[in-house]
mmCIF file of C-alpha atoms in Angstrom:
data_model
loop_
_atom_site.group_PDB
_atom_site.id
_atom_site.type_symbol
_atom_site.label_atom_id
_atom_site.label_comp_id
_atom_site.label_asym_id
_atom_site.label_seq_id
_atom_site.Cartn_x
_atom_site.Cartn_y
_atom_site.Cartn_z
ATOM 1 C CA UNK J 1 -6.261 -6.082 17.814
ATOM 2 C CA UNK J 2 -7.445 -5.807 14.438
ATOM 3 C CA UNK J 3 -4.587 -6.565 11.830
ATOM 4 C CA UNK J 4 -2.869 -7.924 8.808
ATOM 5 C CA UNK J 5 -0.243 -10.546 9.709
ATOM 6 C CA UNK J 6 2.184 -12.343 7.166
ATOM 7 C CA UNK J 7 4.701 -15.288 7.476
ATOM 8 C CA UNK J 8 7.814 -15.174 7.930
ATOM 9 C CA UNK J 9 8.438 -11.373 7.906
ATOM 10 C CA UNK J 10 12.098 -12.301 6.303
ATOM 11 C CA UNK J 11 13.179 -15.059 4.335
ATOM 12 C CA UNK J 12 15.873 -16.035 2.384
ATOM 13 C CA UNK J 13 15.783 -19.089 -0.428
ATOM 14 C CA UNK J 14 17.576 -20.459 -3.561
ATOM 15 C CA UNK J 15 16.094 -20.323 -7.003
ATOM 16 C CA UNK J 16 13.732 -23.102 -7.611
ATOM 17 C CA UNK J 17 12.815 -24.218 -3.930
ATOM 18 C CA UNK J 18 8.875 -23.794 -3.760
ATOM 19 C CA UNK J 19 7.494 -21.097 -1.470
ATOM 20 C CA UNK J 20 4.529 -19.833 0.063
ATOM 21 C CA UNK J 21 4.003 -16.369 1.957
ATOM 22 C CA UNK J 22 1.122 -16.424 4.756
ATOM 23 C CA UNK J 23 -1.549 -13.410 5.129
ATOM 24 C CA UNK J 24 -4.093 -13.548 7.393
ATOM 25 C CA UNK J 25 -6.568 -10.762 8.459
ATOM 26 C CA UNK J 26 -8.962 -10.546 11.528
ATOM 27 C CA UNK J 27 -11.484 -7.688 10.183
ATOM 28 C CA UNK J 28 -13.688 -9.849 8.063
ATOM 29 C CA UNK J 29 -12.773 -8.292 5.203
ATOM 30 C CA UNK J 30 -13.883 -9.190 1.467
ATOM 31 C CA UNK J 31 -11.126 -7.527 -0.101
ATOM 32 C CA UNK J 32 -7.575 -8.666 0.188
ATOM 33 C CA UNK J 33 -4.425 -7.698 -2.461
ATOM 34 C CA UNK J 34 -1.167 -8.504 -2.776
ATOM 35 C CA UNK J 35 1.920 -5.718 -3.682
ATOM 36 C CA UNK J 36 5.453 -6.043 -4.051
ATOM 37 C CA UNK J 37 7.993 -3.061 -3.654
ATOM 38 C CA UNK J 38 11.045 -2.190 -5.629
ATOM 39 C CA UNK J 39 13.766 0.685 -4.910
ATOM 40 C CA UNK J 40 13.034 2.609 -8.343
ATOM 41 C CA UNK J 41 9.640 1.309 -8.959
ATOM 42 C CA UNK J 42 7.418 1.738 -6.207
ATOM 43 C CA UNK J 43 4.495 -0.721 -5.064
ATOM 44 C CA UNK J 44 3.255 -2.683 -7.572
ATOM 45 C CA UNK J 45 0.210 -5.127 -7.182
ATOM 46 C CA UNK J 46 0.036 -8.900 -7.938
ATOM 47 C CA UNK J 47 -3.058 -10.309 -7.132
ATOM 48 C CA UNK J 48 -6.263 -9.505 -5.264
ATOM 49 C CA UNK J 49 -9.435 -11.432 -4.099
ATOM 50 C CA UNK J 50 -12.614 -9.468 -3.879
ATOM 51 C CA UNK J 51 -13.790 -12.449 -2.194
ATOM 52 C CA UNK J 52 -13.869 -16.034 -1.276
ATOM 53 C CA UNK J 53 -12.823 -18.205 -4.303
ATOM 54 C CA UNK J 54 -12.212 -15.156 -6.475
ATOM 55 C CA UNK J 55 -8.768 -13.959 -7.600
ATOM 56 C CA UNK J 56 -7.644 -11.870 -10.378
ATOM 57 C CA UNK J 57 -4.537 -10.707 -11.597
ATOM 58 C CA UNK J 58 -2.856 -7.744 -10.759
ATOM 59 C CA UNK J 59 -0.196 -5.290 -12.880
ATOM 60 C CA UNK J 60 3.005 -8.036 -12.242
ATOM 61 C CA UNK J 61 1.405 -11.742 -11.986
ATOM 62 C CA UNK J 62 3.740 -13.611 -13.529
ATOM 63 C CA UNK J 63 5.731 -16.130 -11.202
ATOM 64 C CA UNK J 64 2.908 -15.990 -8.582
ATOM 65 C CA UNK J 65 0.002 -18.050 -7.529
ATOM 66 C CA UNK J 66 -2.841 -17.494 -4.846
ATOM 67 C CA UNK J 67 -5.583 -19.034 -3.283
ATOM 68 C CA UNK J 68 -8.709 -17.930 -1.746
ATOM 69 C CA UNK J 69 -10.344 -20.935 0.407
ATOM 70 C CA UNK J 70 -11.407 -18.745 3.533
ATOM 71 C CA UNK J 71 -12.122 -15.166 4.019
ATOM 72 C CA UNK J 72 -9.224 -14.398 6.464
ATOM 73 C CA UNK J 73 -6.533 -16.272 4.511
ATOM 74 C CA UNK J 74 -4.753 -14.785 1.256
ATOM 75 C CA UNK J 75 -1.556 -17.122 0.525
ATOM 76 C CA UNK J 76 0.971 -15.666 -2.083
ATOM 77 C CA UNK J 77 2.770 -18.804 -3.395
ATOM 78 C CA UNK J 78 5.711 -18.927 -5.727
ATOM 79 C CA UNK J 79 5.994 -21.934 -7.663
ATOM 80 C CA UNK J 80 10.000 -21.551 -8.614
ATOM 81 C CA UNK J 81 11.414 -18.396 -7.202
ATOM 82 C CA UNK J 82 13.917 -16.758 -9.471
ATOM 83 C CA UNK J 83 16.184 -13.355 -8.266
ATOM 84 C CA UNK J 84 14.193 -10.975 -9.732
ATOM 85 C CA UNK J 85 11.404 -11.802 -7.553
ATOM 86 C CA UNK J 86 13.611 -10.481 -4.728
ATOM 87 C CA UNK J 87 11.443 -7.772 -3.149
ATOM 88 C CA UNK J 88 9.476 -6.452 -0.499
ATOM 89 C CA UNK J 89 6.000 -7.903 -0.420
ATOM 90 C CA UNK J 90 3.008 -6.603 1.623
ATOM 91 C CA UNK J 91 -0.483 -7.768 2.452
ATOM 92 C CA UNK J 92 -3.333 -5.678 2.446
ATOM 93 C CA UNK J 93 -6.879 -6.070 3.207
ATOM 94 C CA UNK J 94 -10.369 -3.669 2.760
ATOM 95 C CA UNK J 95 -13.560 -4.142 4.485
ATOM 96 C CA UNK J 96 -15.784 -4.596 1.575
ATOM 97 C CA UNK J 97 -14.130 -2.643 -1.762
ATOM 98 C CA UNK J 98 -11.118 -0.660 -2.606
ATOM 99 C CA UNK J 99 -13.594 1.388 -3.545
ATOM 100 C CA UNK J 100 -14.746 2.705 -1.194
ATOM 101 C CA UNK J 101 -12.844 1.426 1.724
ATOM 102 C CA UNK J 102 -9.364 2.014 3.623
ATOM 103 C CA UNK J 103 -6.975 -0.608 3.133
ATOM 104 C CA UNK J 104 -4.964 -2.136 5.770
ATOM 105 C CA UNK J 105 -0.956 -3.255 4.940
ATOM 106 C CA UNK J 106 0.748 -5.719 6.999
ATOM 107 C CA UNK J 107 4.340 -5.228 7.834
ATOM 108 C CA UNK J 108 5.682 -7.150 4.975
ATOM 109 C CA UNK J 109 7.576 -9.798 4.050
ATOM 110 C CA UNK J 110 11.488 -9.222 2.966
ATOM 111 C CA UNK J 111 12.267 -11.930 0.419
ATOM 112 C CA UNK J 112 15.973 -13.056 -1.215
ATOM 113 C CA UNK J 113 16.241 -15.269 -4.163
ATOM 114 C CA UNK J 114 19.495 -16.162 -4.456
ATOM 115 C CA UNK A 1 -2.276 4.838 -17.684
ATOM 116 C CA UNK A 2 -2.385 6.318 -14.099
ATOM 117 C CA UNK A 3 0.443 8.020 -12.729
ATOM 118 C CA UNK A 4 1.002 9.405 -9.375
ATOM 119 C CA UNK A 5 3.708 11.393 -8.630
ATOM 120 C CA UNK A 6 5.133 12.924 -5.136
ATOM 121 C CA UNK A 7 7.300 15.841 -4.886
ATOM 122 C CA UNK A 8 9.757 16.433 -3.354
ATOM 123 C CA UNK A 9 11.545 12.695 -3.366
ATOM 124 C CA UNK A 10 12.919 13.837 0.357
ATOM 125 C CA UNK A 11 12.152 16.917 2.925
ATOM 126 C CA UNK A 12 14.287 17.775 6.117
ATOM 127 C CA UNK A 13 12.722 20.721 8.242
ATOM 128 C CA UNK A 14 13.151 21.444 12.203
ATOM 129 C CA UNK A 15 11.103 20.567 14.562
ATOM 130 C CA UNK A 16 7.807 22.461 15.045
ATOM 131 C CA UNK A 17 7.568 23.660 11.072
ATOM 132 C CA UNK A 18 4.192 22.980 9.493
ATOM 133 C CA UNK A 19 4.628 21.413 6.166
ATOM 134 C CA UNK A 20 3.181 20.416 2.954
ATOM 135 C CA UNK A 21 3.631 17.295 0.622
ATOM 136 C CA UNK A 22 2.677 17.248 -2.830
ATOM 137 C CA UNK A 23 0.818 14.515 -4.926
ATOM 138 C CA UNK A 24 -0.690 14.879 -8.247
ATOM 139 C CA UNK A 25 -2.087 12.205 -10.702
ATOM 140 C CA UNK A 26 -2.679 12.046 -13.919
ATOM 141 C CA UNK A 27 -6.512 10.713 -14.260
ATOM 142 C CA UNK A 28 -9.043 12.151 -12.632
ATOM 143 C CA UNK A 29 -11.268 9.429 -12.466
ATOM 144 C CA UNK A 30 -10.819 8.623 -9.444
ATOM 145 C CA UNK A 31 -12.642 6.635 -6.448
ATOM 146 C CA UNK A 32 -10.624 8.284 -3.609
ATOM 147 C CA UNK A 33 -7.309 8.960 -2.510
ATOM 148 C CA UNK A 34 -5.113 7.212 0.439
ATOM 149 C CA UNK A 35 -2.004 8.562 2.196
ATOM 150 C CA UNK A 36 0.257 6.043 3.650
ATOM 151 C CA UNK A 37 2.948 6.570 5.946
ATOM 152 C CA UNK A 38 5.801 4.136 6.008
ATOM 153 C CA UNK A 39 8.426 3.568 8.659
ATOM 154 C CA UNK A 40 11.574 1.510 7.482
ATOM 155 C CA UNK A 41 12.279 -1.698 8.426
ATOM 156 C CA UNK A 42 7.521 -1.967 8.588
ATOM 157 C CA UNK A 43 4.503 -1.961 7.025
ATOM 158 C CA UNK A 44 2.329 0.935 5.834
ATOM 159 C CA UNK A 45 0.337 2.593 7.953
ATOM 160 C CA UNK A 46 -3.234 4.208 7.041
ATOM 161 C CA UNK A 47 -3.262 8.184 7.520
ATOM 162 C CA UNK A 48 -6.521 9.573 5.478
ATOM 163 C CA UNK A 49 -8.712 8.425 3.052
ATOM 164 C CA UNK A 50 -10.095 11.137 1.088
ATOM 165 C CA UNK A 51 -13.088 9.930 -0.833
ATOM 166 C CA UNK A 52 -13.433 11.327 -4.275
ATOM 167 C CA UNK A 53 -17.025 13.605 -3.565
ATOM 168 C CA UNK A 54 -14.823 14.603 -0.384
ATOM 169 C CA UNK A 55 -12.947 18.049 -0.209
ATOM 170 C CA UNK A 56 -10.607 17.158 2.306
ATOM 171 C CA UNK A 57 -10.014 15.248 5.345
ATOM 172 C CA UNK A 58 -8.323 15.627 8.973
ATOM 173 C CA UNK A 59 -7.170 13.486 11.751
ATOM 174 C CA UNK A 60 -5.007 14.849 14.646
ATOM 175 C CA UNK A 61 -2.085 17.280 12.994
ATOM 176 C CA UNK A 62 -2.754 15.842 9.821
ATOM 177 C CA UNK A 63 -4.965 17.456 6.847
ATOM 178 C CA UNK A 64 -5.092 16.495 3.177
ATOM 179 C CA UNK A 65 -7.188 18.182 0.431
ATOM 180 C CA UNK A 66 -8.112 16.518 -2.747
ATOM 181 C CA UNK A 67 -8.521 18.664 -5.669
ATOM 182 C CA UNK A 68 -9.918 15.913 -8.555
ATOM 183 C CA UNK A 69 -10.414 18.141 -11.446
ATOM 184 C CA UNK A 70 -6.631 19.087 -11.126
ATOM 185 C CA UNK A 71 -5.019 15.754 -10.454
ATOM 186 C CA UNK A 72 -3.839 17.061 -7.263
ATOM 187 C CA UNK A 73 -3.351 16.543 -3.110
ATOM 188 C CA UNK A 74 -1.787 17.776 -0.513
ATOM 189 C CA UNK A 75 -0.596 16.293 3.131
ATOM 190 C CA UNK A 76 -0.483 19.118 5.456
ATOM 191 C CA UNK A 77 1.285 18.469 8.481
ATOM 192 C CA UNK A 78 1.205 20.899 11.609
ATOM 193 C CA UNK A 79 3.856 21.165 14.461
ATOM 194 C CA UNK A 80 6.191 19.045 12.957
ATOM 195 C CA UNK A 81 7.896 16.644 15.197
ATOM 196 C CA UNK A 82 11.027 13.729 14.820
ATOM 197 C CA UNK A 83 8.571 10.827 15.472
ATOM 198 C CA UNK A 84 6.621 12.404 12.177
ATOM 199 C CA UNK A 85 10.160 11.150 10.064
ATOM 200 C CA UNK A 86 8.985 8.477 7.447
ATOM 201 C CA UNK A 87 8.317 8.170 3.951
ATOM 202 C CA UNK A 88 4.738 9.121 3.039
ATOM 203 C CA UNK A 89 3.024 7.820 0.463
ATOM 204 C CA UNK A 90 0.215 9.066 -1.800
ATOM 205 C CA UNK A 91 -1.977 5.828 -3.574
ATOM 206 C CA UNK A 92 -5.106 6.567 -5.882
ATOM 207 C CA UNK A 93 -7.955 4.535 -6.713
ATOM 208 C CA UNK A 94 -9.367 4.238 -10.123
ATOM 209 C CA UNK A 95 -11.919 1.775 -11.496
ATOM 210 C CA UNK A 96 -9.189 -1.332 -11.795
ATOM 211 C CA UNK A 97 -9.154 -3.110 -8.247
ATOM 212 C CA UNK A 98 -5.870 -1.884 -7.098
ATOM 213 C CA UNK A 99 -3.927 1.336 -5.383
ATOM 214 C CA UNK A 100 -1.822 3.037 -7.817
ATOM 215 C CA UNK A 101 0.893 4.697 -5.283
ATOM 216 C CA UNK A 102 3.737 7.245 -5.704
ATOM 217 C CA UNK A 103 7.107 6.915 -5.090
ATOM 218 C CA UNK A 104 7.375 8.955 -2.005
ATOM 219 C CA UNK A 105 8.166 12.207 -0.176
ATOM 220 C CA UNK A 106 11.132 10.744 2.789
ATOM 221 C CA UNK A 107 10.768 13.434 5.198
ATOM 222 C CA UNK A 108 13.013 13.817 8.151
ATOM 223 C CA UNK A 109 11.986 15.776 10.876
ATOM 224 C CA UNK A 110 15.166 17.411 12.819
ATOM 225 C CA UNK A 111 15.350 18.127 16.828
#
């Protein structure tokens, strides 16, 4: 089944303690983003990869990191959590472009900071 | 600075009641048009991309128009059923190399 997965769908930490959020796809896409969501604020984006090795920063980078080694991987790692990075974070993944293609969400990964 | 916006915030309507949500946006420059449907407690779920030379696209009970020049779509939903109770969400794409979504229409369907 084609699909977006992400580890662990819920997780709950203390500020500080290093993190990392899995996202894998099995479409062979090129195109793979990162969003959070807030009550209030909507989905926001913090980082996508157009393609192996390239990342670029989305609308709230700050606190993040990611790597793009291998097409079907997308890790979203956070260095030193702090509370306000307590959100809702999805995965999502286009064939080629945003452009021009649909993009695929995974079911998200709840996140506490405490 | 793009802004989509999605009215009404929430919709309740009986079962079998063809509906409409709203989405405008605020530049047209746009590369297409994506409505999401989300389910609480998941992920979101692809409904219709609308591509911006496209008029309007369908899938099942599901139409939505794209009107560029005036910053505007609609989800049109026919024969309204409960399992069609979610929060639907309108997301544009302009030239930067992300989705810029609205807040969302939560629309309950009632028995």
């Amino acid at each position: 089944e084609a699909q977006v997965t992400q580890n662990p769908r819920y997780l709950i930490t203390v500020t500080g303690k290093k993190l990392t959020v899995t996202c894998s796809q099995n479409m062979n896409h090129e195109y793979m983003s990162w969003y959070r969501q807030d009550p209030g604020l909507g989905l926001r984006q913090i980082y996508y990869s157009m393609n192996v090795e390239v990342t670029d920063k989305g609308d709230v980078p700050e606190g993040y990191k990611v790597s793009r080694k291998e097409k079907r991987n997308f890790p979203l790692i956070l260095e030193s959590p702090s509370p306000n990075q307590t959100s809702l974070y999805f995965c999502a993944s286009a064939r080629l472009s945003p452009f021009t293609d649909t993009q695929y969400f995974g079911p998200g990964t709840r996140l506490t900071v405490l | 600075k793009q802004e989509v916006t999605q009215i009404p915030a929430a919709l309740s309507v009986p079962e079998g009641e063809n509906l409409v949500l709203n989405c405008s946006f605020t530049d047209s420059a746009i590369y297409n048009l994506q409505w999401f449907r989300q389910d609480p407690g998941k992920g979101l779920t692809s409904l219709l991309l609308i591509q911006s030379s496209q008029r309007e696209q369908t899938s099942g009970r599901l139409n939505a128009s794209l009107d560029k020049s005036s910053g505007r779509s609609t989800l049109y939903i026919a024969a309204s059923q409960p399992g069609d109770s979610a929060t639907y969400l309108c997301a544009v794409q302009g030239g930067s190399e992300k989705l810029v979504f609205g807040k969302g229409t939560k629309l309950t369907v009632n028995p």
